[in-house]
Amino acid sequence: MLYKSRTTPRELEVYQYLNTRIKLSEIERKHLYTLRKGFEGEVQFDRLTSSIQSECLILNDLLLQQNRSTFQIDTLIIAPYTIHLFEVKNFEGDYFYDYDRLYTKIPPQSEVTNPLIQLTRSESLLRQLLQSLGCNLPIQSLIVFINPEFTLYQTPINKPFLFHSQINRFLENINTTSGKLINHHKELAEQITAQHLIDAPFFLPPSYEYDELRKGNTCENCGLFKISVAGTKCICKECGKMELSDTLIMRNVKELTKLFPDKKIDTNTIYEWLEGAIPKRTIGRSLKKHMNCNGVRQWSHYEF
DNA sequence: GAGATATGTGCTTGTCCGAG
DNA sequence: CTCGGACAAGCACATATCTC
């Protein structure tokens, strides 16, 4: 049973928004690609774990703190007799393993960080956390290589790796394990979720200013600035995607608040953000409908 | 001349209403 | 039902006028 779901990380969202509105540097674009790929892998794994029928609690995407050390867990499954800790990697292509190091196979062979280091650290911190919560269940930690196009040559047999071809069998194994969850498990899930930190302390976005961002409305499907507004319907001239103006307005409110959390949202801010593509009247109505209004007339601003 | 009060201007929203 | 035009309302700021 899914206990805590995964949300798109703020860092990824910010980078995705920025990618359409400013020219990212080569390094930033690569970072965005890595973030997106990583997230896609995690979501893919979520789809697989969601099919587990046996009694267990699935906690996705945890950011926890123990002994002043912050650690992130991609997926945690609380089963009756075991805590499963998963670190999901969406590596693609050929790699090889050599003396506890991972390298890309294609020249120039470059070393990538061995995910085992992260896993070992997470497991240790998780164990301490569980102990502090009075839980002594054994932890089984695994690196999940979710991508079917990934090959790791020279993998030692004893490493806690779960390759794409093994995932279904592994989950089937969890599925056929009997045992019942008791209150203790639920309390544990509750306590862990309560300790989840909302904002990653190490998130450093590229610096950006409101004025340097390209304004206007982007298509939610293809991300291009090719939307023509006709009454309530907004249609992308590139991909043909149709969106109601109300949805488009609120999508842009969300984007603007993610990029500039301190910016006050009012009719004018959104009008300017959309470059006047949608009448203020319509914007005002949407804001009123979906948000809480503070103040009156030109001093109105809106909050969720 | 300084502060208080009155008036004007700009701006946005509320309401009503017709069109689609 | 939603949108947008017309009109009214009314607050803040700027400017004008008044009082001492």
Tab-separated table of C-alpha atoms (C1' of nucleotides) in Angstrom:
chain	number	residue	atom	x	y	z
A	1	MET	CA	0.000	0.000	0.000
A	2	LEU	CA	1.285	3.417	-0.925
A	3	TYR	CA	1.795	5.421	2.239
A	4	LYS	CA	3.736	8.449	1.012
A	5	SER	CA	3.751	9.480	-2.617
A	6	ARG	CA	6.450	11.153	-4.631
A	7	THR	CA	6.274	14.719	-5.870
A	8	THR	CA	8.371	16.347	-8.552
A	9	PRO	CA	11.411	17.837	-6.796
A	10	ARG	CA	11.395	21.619	-6.708
A	11	GLU	CA	14.868	21.713	-8.220
A	12	LEU	CA	13.684	19.794	-11.268
A	13	GLU	CA	10.595	21.966	-11.624
A	14	VAL	CA	12.629	25.164	-11.426
A	15	TYR	CA	15.133	23.917	-13.988
A	16	GLN	CA	12.363	22.810	-16.332
A	17	TYR	CA	10.667	26.190	-16.138
A	18	LEU	CA	13.947	28.029	-16.602
A	19	ASN	CA	14.828	25.887	-19.574
A	20	THR	CA	11.939	27.365	-21.557
A	21	ARG	CA	12.441	30.942	-20.425
A	22	ILE	CA	16.203	31.533	-20.371
A	23	LYS	CA	19.182	30.016	-22.114
A	24	LEU	CA	20.723	27.572	-19.708
A	25	SER	CA	24.442	26.930	-19.827
A	26	GLU	CA	25.729	23.609	-21.095
A	27	ILE	CA	26.380	22.447	-17.525
A	28	GLU	CA	22.920	23.495	-16.391
A	29	ARG	CA	21.279	21.687	-19.301
A	30	LYS	CA	23.204	18.541	-18.439
A	31	HIS	CA	22.155	18.903	-14.822
A	32	LEU	CA	18.513	19.239	-15.912
A	33	TYR	CA	18.865	16.109	-18.032
A	34	THR	CA	20.309	14.193	-15.068
A	35	LEU	CA	17.581	15.417	-12.733
A	36	ARG	CA	14.837	14.543	-15.210
A	37	LYS	CA	16.269	11.139	-15.934
A	38	GLY	CA	16.671	10.357	-12.260
A	39	PHE	CA	13.124	11.378	-11.509
A	40	GLU	CA	11.735	9.396	-14.438
A	41	GLY	CA	13.532	6.327	-13.128
A	42	GLU	CA	12.071	6.780	-9.669
A	43	VAL	CA	8.566	7.220	-11.067
A	44	GLN	CA	9.016	4.092	-13.149
A	45	PHE	CA	10.008	2.146	-10.060
A	46	ASP	CA	6.977	3.566	-8.224
A	47	ARG	CA	4.764	2.078	-10.914
A	48	LEU	CA	6.307	-1.329	-10.315
A	49	THR	CA	6.092	-1.219	-6.529
A	50	SER	CA	2.490	-0.012	-6.685
A	51	SER	CA	1.490	-3.459	-7.914
A	52	ILE	CA	2.582	-5.159	-4.683
A	53	GLN	CA	-0.468	-6.791	-3.141
A	54	SER	CA	1.003	-8.164	0.065
A	55	GLU	CA	0.848	-6.191	3.275
A	56	CYS	CA	3.435	-3.427	3.280
A	57	LEU	CA	3.737	0.329	3.485
A	58	ILE	CA	5.494	2.130	0.647
A	59	LEU	CA	7.161	5.451	1.402
A	60	ASN	CA	8.551	7.222	-1.632
A	61	ASP	CA	10.952	10.120	-1.736
A	62	LEU	CA	12.055	10.794	1.833
A	63	LEU	CA	14.453	13.445	2.980
A	64	LEU	CA	15.500	12.738	6.530
A	65	GLN	CA	17.928	13.945	9.113
A	66	GLN	CA	19.861	11.900	11.632
A	67	ASN	CA	22.750	13.160	13.739
A	68	ARG	CA	22.689	16.407	11.766
A	69	SER	CA	23.296	14.471	8.560
A	70	THR	CA	20.709	14.761	5.855
A	71	PHE	CA	19.995	11.750	3.708
A	72	GLN	CA	17.597	10.959	0.939
A	73	ILE	CA	15.708	7.736	0.362
A	74	ASP	CA	14.182	7.004	-3.022
A	75	THR	CA	11.894	4.219	-1.853
A	76	LEU	CA	11.324	2.636	1.521
A	77	ILE	CA	9.091	-0.376	1.913
A	78	ILE	CA	8.023	-1.378	5.384
A	79	ALA	CA	7.153	-5.055	5.201
A	80	PRO	CA	6.113	-7.188	8.196
A	81	TYR	CA	9.590	-8.588	8.864
A	82	THR	CA	11.937	-6.374	6.832
A	83	ILE	CA	12.547	-2.768	5.922
A	84	HIS	CA	13.502	-2.511	2.246
A	85	LEU	CA	15.623	0.457	1.268
A	86	PHE	CA	15.967	1.219	-2.448
A	87	GLU	CA	18.216	3.607	-4.260
A	88	VAL	CA	16.999	3.921	-7.850
A	89	LYS	CA	19.443	4.628	-10.660
A	90	ASN	CA	18.437	5.287	-14.236
A	91	PHE	CA	21.868	4.759	-15.776
A	92	GLU	CA	21.829	3.967	-19.457
A	93	GLY	CA	24.497	2.331	-21.599
A	94	ASP	CA	27.501	0.192	-20.803
A	95	TYR	CA	29.516	0.514	-17.613
A	96	PHE	CA	32.026	-1.719	-15.890
A	97	TYR	CA	32.852	-2.442	-12.287
A	98	ASP	CA	36.419	-2.452	-11.089
A	99	TYR	CA	37.689	-2.432	-7.489
A	100	ASP	CA	34.526	-0.875	-6.082
A	101	ARG	CA	34.467	1.764	-8.748
A	102	LEU	CA	32.154	2.298	-11.688
A	103	TYR	CA	33.341	3.469	-15.066
A	104	THR	CA	31.655	4.182	-18.364
A	105	LYS	CA	32.747	1.623	-20.913
A	106	ILE	CA	32.891	3.934	-23.890
A	107	PRO	CA	36.129	5.927	-24.102
A	108	PRO	CA	37.020	8.271	-22.590
A	109	GLN	CA	36.313	5.999	-19.670
A	110	SER	CA	35.208	8.180	-16.832
A	111	GLU	CA	34.425	7.214	-13.294
A	112	VAL	CA	30.923	7.776	-11.992
A	113	THR	CA	30.103	7.890	-8.321
A	114	ASN	CA	29.479	4.416	-7.039
A	115	PRO	CA	25.873	4.459	-5.804
A	116	LEU	CA	26.893	1.937	-3.138
A	117	ILE	CA	28.617	4.717	-1.236
A	118	GLN	CA	25.357	6.615	-1.001
A	119	LEU	CA	23.449	3.444	-0.179
A	120	THR	CA	25.801	2.482	2.636
A	121	ARG	CA	25.530	5.949	4.124
A	122	SER	CA	21.735	6.021	3.837
A	123	GLU	CA	21.444	2.571	5.360
A	124	SER	CA	23.620	3.499	8.314
A	125	LEU	CA	21.722	6.705	9.012
A	126	LEU	CA	18.396	4.932	8.522
A	127	ARG	CA	19.418	2.225	10.977
A	128	GLN	CA	20.249	4.845	13.590
A	129	LEU	CA	16.957	6.573	12.937
A	130	LEU	CA	15.006	3.316	13.238
A	131	GLN	CA	16.773	2.483	16.463
A	132	SER	CA	15.908	5.887	17.886
A	133	LEU	CA	12.301	5.094	17.027
A	134	GLY	CA	12.541	1.738	18.782
A	135	CYS	CA	12.487	-0.357	15.648
A	136	ASN	CA	14.818	-3.306	15.272
A	137	LEU	CA	13.615	-4.765	11.998
A	138	PRO	CA	16.424	-5.763	9.645
A	139	ILE	CA	17.143	-3.456	6.721
A	140	GLN	CA	17.640	-4.817	3.238
A	141	SER	CA	19.236	-2.248	0.967
A	142	LEU	CA	19.401	-2.437	-2.792
A	143	ILE	CA	20.470	-0.344	-5.733
A	144	VAL	CA	17.835	-0.647	-8.436
A	145	PHE	CA	19.063	-0.185	-11.981
A	146	ILE	CA	15.739	0.597	-13.565
A	147	ASN	CA	16.875	1.158	-17.128
A	148	PRO	CA	16.660	-1.919	-19.417
A	149	GLU	CA	19.380	-0.406	-21.602
A	150	PHE	CA	21.916	-0.560	-18.782
A	151	THR	CA	24.690	-3.104	-18.596
A	152	LEU	CA	27.287	-3.357	-15.856
A	153	TYR	CA	30.215	-5.538	-16.804
A	154	GLN	CA	32.300	-7.356	-14.213
A	155	THR	CA	29.721	-7.013	-11.501
A	156	PRO	CA	30.743	-8.994	-8.416
A	157	ILE	CA	27.959	-11.405	-7.540
A	158	ASN	CA	27.709	-10.300	-3.908
A	159	LYS	CA	26.836	-6.654	-4.532
A	160	PRO	CA	23.338	-5.464	-3.593
A	161	PHE	CA	22.370	-4.642	-7.136
A	162	LEU	CA	18.968	-5.245	-8.664
A	163	PHE	CA	19.053	-5.121	-12.432
A	164	HIS	CA	16.080	-4.444	-14.653
A	165	SER	CA	15.578	-8.092	-15.501
A	166	GLN	CA	15.468	-8.999	-11.801
A	167	ILE	CA	13.065	-6.372	-10.507
A	168	ASN	CA	9.818	-8.204	-11.253
A	169	ARG	CA	11.047	-11.405	-9.666
A	170	PHE	CA	12.220	-9.513	-6.618
A	171	LEU	CA	8.903	-7.724	-6.172
A	172	GLU	CA	7.070	-11.008	-6.735
A	173	ASN	CA	9.110	-12.371	-3.887
A	174	ILE	CA	7.948	-9.569	-1.585
A	175	ASN	CA	4.439	-10.180	-2.864
A	176	THR	CA	4.380	-13.799	-1.812
A	177	THR	CA	5.805	-13.148	1.639
A	178	SER	CA	3.123	-13.703	4.203
A	179	GLY	CA	2.811	-11.767	7.419
A	180	LYS	CA	0.632	-8.997	8.672
A	181	LEU	CA	1.336	-5.402	9.458
A	182	ILE	CA	0.601	-4.407	13.005
A	183	ASN	CA	0.159	-1.011	14.620
A	184	HIS	CA	3.868	-0.756	15.230
A	185	HIS	CA	4.514	-0.670	11.462
A	186	LYS	CA	1.943	2.031	10.902
A	187	GLU	CA	3.301	4.117	13.743
A	188	LEU	CA	6.751	3.748	12.277
A	189	ALA	CA	5.566	4.927	8.859
A	190	GLU	CA	3.818	7.827	10.539
A	191	GLN	CA	6.905	8.825	12.515
A	192	ILE	CA	9.196	8.608	9.512
A	193	THR	CA	6.829	10.633	7.345
A	194	ALA	CA	6.553	13.252	10.082
A	195	GLN	CA	10.336	13.667	9.995
A	196	HIS	CA	10.409	14.167	6.249
A	197	LEU	CA	11.971	17.526	5.383
A	198	ILE	CA	10.147	19.511	2.736
A	199	ASP	CA	12.961	21.511	1.184
A	200	ALA	CA	16.308	20.116	0.234
A	201	PRO	CA	18.877	22.238	2.041
A	202	PHE	CA	21.432	21.669	-0.688
A	203	PHE	CA	19.340	22.892	-3.593
A	204	LEU	CA	21.210	25.687	-5.338
A	205	PRO	CA	19.346	26.905	-8.374
A	206	PRO	CA	21.105	28.856	-11.097
A	207	SER	CA	20.788	32.550	-10.417
A	208	TYR	CA	17.967	34.163	-12.318
A	209	GLU	CA	16.115	37.447	-12.236
A	210	TYR	CA	12.510	38.122	-13.105
A	211	ASP	CA	13.462	40.627	-15.795
A	212	GLU	CA	15.689	38.254	-17.720
A	213	LEU	CA	13.076	35.522	-18.059
A	214	ARG	CA	11.108	35.340	-21.250
A	215	LYS	CA	7.458	36.118	-20.554
A	216	GLY	CA	4.457	34.619	-22.292
A	217	ASN	CA	2.639	31.326	-22.065
A	218	THR	CA	4.243	28.060	-22.937
A	219	CYS	CA	2.457	24.945	-24.107
A	220	GLU	CA	2.179	22.391	-21.319
A	221	ASN	CA	2.807	19.653	-23.835
A	222	CYS	CA	5.701	20.848	-25.995
A	223	GLY	CA	6.911	23.810	-23.927
A	224	LEU	CA	6.967	26.235	-26.856
A	225	PHE	CA	5.659	29.807	-26.871
A	226	LYS	CA	3.159	29.082	-29.629
A	227	ILE	CA	-0.185	29.334	-27.931
A	228	SER	CA	-3.009	31.216	-29.551
A	229	VAL	CA	-5.878	32.215	-27.339
A	230	ALA	CA	-9.402	32.090	-28.732
A	231	GLY	CA	-12.019	32.724	-26.087
A	232	THR	CA	-11.782	30.073	-23.425
A	233	LYS	CA	-9.613	27.836	-25.536
A	234	CYS	CA	-5.860	28.088	-25.828
A	235	ILE	CA	-4.409	26.057	-28.664
A	236	CYS	CA	-0.749	25.356	-29.343
A	237	LYS	CA	0.094	26.093	-32.965
A	238	GLU	CA	2.988	23.646	-32.764
A	239	CYS	CA	1.498	20.474	-31.306
A	240	GLY	CA	-2.226	21.241	-31.343
A	241	LYS	CA	-2.621	20.755	-27.598
A	242	MET	CA	-5.773	22.446	-26.308
A	243	GLU	CA	-5.994	23.905	-22.843
A	244	LEU	CA	-8.684	25.976	-21.172
A	245	SER	CA	-7.611	29.505	-20.271
A	246	ASP	CA	-8.507	28.869	-16.655
A	247	THR	CA	-6.129	25.883	-16.503
A	248	LEU	CA	-3.449	27.803	-18.354
A	249	ILE	CA	-3.698	30.729	-15.960
A	250	MET	CA	-3.416	28.542	-12.880
A	251	ARG	CA	-0.547	26.559	-14.410
A	252	ASN	CA	1.309	29.826	-14.882
A	253	VAL	CA	0.500	30.958	-11.351
A	254	LYS	CA	2.061	27.728	-10.128
A	255	GLU	CA	5.107	28.250	-12.331
A	256	LEU	CA	5.576	31.829	-11.209
A	257	THR	CA	5.244	30.959	-7.524
A	258	LYS	CA	7.742	28.106	-7.889
A	259	LEU	CA	10.247	30.406	-9.559
A	260	PHE	CA	9.569	33.395	-7.307
A	261	PRO	CA	8.061	32.209	-4.021
A	262	ASP	CA	8.102	35.744	-2.600
A	263	LYS	CA	6.351	37.383	-5.512
A	264	LYS	CA	2.874	38.650	-4.761
A	265	ILE	CA	0.300	37.205	-7.089
A	266	ASP	CA	-2.306	39.574	-8.435
A	267	THR	CA	-4.118	40.116	-11.708
A	268	ASN	CA	-1.401	42.377	-13.056
A	269	THR	CA	1.507	40.110	-12.224
A	270	ILE	CA	-0.090	37.277	-14.161
A	271	TYR	CA	-1.187	39.575	-16.982
A	272	GLU	CA	2.399	40.747	-17.350
A	273	TRP	CA	3.756	37.192	-17.018
A	274	LEU	CA	1.472	36.067	-19.842
A	275	GLU	CA	2.405	39.123	-21.880
A	276	GLY	CA	-1.203	40.246	-22.088
A	277	ALA	CA	-2.280	37.117	-23.942
A	278	ILE	CA	-5.283	36.706	-21.660
A	279	PRO	CA	-7.538	39.572	-20.559
A	280	LYS	CA	-7.119	40.787	-17.011
A	281	ARG	CA	-10.786	40.131	-16.479
A	282	THR	CA	-10.383	36.426	-17.111
A	283	ILE	CA	-7.212	36.271	-15.017
A	284	GLY	CA	-8.930	37.975	-12.104
A	285	ARG	CA	-11.819	35.553	-12.248
A	286	SER	CA	-9.543	32.511	-12.269
A	287	LEU	CA	-7.500	33.818	-9.354
A	288	LYS	CA	-10.629	34.500	-7.372
A	289	LYS	CA	-11.957	31.040	-8.137
A	290	HIS	CA	-8.873	29.066	-7.147
A	291	MET	CA	-7.128	31.198	-4.549
A	292	ASN	CA	-7.807	33.239	-1.448
A	293	CYS	CA	-8.048	36.958	-2.041
A	294	ASN	CA	-6.480	39.431	0.381
A	295	GLY	CA	-7.323	43.097	0.027
A	296	VAL	CA	-9.645	44.792	-2.407
A	297	ARG	CA	-9.445	46.202	-5.916
A	298	GLN	CA	-5.960	47.185	-7.013
A	299	TRP	CA	-4.598	46.078	-3.651
A	300	SER	CA	-5.885	42.554	-4.034
A	301	HIS	CA	-3.350	39.807	-4.031
A	302	TYR	CA	-3.921	36.103	-3.946
A	303	GLU	CA	-2.579	33.165	-1.986
A	304	PHE	CA	-3.212	29.468	-2.010
B	1	DG	C1'	6.346	77.991	5.226
B	2	DA	C1'	4.342	73.805	7.451
B	3	DG	C1'	0.716	70.964	8.281
B	4	DA	C1'	-4.214	69.885	7.565
B	5	DT	C1'	-7.885	69.274	4.521
B	6	DA	C1'	-10.144	69.041	-0.024
B	7	DT	C1'	-10.160	67.667	-4.726
B	8	DG	C1'	-8.520	65.211	-8.835
B	9	DT	C1'	-6.546	61.162	-11.133
B	10	DG	C1'	-5.436	56.402	-11.969
B	11	DC	C1'	-6.466	51.929	-11.453
B	12	DT	C1'	-8.973	47.645	-10.689
B	13	DT	C1'	-12.873	45.149	-9.320
B	14	DG	C1'	-18.088	44.330	-8.723
B	15	DT	C1'	-22.326	44.047	-11.045
B	16	DC	C1'	-25.262	43.775	-14.866
B	17	DC	C1'	-26.198	42.118	-19.251
B	18	DG	C1'	-25.964	40.390	-23.956
B	19	DA	C1'	-23.581	37.104	-27.037
B	20	DG	C1'	-21.898	32.684	-28.100
C	1	DC	C1'	-22.029	28.547	-18.381
C	2	DT	C1'	-18.294	31.729	-19.545
C	3	DC	C1'	-16.568	35.842	-21.558
C	4	DG	C1'	-16.076	40.588	-22.185
C	5	DG	C1'	-18.109	45.415	-22.595
C	6	DA	C1'	-20.184	49.228	-20.018
C	7	DC	C1'	-20.662	51.507	-16.029
C	8	DA	C1'	-20.159	52.382	-11.053
C	9	DA	C1'	-17.507	52.181	-6.883
C	10	DG	C1'	-13.812	53.424	-4.048
C	11	DC	C1'	-8.994	53.377	-2.331
C	12	DA	C1'	-4.246	55.475	-2.568
C	13	DC	C1'	-1.483	58.821	-4.188
C	14	DA	C1'	-0.632	63.466	-6.110
C	15	DT	C1'	-1.785	68.036	-6.268
C	16	DA	C1'	-4.358	72.107	-4.868
C	17	DT	C1'	-6.186	74.934	-1.388
C	18	DC	C1'	-6.861	76.451	3.235
C	19	DT	C1'	-5.471	77.703	8.035
C	20	DC	C1'	-2.317	79.120	11.310
